[in-house]
Short mmCIF file of C-alpha atoms in Angstrom, two decimals:
data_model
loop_
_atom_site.label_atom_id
_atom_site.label_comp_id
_atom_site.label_asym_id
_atom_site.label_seq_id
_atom_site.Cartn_x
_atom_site.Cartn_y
_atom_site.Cartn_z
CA UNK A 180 -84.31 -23.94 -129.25
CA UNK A 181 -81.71 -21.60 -131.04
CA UNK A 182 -83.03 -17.78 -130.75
CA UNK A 183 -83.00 -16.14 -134.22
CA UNK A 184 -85.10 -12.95 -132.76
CA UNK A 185 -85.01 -10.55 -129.65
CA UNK A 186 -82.57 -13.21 -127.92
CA UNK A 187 -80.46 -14.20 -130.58
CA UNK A 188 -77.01 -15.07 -128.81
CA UNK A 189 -78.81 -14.93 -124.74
CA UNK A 190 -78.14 -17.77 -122.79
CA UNK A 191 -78.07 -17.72 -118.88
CA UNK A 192 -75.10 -18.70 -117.91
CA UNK A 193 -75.69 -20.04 -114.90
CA UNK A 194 -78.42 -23.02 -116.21
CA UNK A 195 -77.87 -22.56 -120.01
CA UNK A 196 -81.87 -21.13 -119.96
CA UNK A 197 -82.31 -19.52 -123.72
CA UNK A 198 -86.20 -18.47 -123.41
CA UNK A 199 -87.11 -16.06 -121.01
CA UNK A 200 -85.37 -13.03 -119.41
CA UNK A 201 -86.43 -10.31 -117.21
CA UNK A 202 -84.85 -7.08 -118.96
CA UNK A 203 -85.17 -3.25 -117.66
CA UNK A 204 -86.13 -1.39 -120.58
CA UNK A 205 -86.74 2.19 -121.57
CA UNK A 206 -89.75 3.77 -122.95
CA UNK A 207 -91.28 6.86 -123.33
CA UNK A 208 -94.48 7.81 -121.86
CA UNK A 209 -96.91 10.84 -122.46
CA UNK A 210 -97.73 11.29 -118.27
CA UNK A 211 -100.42 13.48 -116.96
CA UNK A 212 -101.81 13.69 -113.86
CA UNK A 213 -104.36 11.16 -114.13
CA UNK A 214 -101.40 8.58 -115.68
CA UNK A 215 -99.07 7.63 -118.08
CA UNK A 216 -99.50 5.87 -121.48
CA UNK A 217 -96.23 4.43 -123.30
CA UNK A 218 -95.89 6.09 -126.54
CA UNK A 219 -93.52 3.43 -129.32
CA UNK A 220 -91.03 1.56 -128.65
CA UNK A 221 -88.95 -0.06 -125.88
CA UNK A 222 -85.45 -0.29 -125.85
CA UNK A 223 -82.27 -2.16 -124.23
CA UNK A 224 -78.48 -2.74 -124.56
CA UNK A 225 -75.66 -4.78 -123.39
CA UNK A 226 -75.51 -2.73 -120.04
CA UNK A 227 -79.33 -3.39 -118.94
CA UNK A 228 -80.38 -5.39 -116.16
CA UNK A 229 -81.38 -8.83 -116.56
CA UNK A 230 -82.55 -12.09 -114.46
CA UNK A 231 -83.04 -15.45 -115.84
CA UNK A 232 -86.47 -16.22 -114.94
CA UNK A 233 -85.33 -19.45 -114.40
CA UNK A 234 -82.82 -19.71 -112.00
CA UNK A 235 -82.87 -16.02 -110.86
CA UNK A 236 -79.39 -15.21 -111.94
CA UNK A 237 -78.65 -11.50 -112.27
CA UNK A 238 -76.46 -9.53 -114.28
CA UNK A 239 -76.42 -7.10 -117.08
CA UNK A 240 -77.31 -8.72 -120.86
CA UNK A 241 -73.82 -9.21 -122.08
CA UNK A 242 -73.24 -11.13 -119.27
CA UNK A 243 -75.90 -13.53 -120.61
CA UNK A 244 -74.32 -13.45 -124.01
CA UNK A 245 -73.04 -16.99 -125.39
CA UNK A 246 -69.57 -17.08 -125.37
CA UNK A 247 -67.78 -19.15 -127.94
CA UNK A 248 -66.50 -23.04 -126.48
CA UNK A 249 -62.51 -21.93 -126.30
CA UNK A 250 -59.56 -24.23 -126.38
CA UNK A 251 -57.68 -25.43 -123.40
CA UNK A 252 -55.64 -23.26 -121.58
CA UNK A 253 -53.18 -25.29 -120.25
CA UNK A 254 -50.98 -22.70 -118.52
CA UNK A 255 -54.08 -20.04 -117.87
CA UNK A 256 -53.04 -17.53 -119.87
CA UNK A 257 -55.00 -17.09 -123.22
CA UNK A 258 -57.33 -14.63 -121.55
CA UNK A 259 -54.33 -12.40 -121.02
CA UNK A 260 -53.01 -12.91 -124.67
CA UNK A 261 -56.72 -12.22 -125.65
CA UNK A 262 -56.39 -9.04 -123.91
CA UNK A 263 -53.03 -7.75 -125.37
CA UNK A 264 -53.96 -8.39 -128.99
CA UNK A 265 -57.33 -6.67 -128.34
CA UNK A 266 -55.11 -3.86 -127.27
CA UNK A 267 -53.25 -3.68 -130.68
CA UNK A 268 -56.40 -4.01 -132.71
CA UNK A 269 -58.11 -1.15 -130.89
CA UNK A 270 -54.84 0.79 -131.36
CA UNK A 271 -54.80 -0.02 -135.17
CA UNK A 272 -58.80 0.42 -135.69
CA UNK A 273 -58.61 4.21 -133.90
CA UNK A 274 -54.95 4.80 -136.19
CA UNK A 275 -56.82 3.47 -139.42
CA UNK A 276 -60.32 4.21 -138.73
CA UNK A 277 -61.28 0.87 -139.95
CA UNK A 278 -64.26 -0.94 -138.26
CA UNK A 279 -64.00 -4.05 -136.07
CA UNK A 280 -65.37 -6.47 -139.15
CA UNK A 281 -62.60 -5.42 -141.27
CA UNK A 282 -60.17 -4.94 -138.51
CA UNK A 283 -58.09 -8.35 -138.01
CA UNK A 284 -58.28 -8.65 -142.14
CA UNK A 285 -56.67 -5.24 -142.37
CA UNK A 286 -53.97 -5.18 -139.73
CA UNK A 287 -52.72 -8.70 -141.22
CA UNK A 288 -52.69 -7.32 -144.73
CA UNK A 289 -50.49 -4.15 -143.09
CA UNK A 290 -48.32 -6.16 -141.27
CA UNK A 291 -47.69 -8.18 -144.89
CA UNK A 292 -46.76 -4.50 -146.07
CA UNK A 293 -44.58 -3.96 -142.49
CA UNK A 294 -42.74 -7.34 -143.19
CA UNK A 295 -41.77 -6.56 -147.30
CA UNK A 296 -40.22 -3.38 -146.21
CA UNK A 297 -38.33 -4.92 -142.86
CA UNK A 298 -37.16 -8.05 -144.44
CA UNK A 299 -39.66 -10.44 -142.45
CA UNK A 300 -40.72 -13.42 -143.61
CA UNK A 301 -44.54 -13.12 -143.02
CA UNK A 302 -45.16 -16.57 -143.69
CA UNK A 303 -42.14 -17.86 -141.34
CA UNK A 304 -43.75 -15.37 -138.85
CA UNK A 305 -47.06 -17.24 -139.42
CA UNK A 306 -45.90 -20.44 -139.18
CA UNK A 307 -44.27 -19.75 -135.46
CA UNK A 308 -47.55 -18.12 -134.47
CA UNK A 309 -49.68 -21.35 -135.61
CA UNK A 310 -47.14 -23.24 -133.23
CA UNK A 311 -47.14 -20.67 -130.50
CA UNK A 312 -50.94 -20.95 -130.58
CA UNK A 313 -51.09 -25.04 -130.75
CA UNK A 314 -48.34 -24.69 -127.41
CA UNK A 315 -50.86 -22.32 -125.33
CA UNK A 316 -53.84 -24.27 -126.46
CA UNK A 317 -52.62 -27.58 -125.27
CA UNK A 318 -51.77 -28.66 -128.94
CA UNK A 319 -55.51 -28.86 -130.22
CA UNK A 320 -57.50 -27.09 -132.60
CA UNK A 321 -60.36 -25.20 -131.42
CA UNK A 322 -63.60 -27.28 -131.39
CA UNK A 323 -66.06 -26.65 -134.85
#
């Protein structure tokens, strides 16, 4: 079953489980001495505990959060190149103040501007990329 709700994106990744979690929460309570009585709602984020009540594997949430299926990695280093261009968009997102949906759409259009005024050809540049990317992906396209 695909979660379109509270666990939208949540798989275990341990046994693929997509239905129930164990998640600490926080609420508010009015406490007296005699008690306490939750008052609205709970909340969580990507740092809170949870177990797949499953197979019992623990972690915080965003470790149970569905990562896409990647491309081969034939020389084991894509998570590194993930890294470094992460580093430039975070660079050009705090420089710009543009937000991470616009982000990658935005520094591409800059660096169209960067190549007109330092005679690069974008396209040319793009073209090597798409083959520098088919290389360190074992020559295949990322699955649909």
């Amino acid at each position: 079953m695909t979660n379109t709700n509270c666990l939208t994106g949540v798989c275990c990744p341990q046994c693929g489980q997509e239905d129930r979690f164990r998640i600490a929460a926080v609420i508010s309570c009015v406490v007296t001495d005699d008690g306490s009585e939750p008052v609205g709602d709970h909340e969580w984020d990507d740092e809170s505990a949870t177990r797949c009540l499953e197979c019992g594997f623990d972690g915080t949430l965003k470790d149970f959060s569905k990562r896409p299926k990647l491309p081969p990695d034939p020389d084991n280093m894509n998570d590194s190149r993930s890294r470094w261009a992460g580093v430039a968009i975070s660079v050009f997102m705090k420089a710009t103040r543009t937000d991470e949906e616009d982000a990658l759409g935005d520094l591409l259009a800059d660096l169209m501007h960067w190549a007109d005024r330092n005679n690069y050809d974008f396209d040319a540049a793009l073209d090597r990329a798409r083959f520098h990317y088919d290389a360190e992906t074992g020559g295949e396209a990322a699955p649909a």
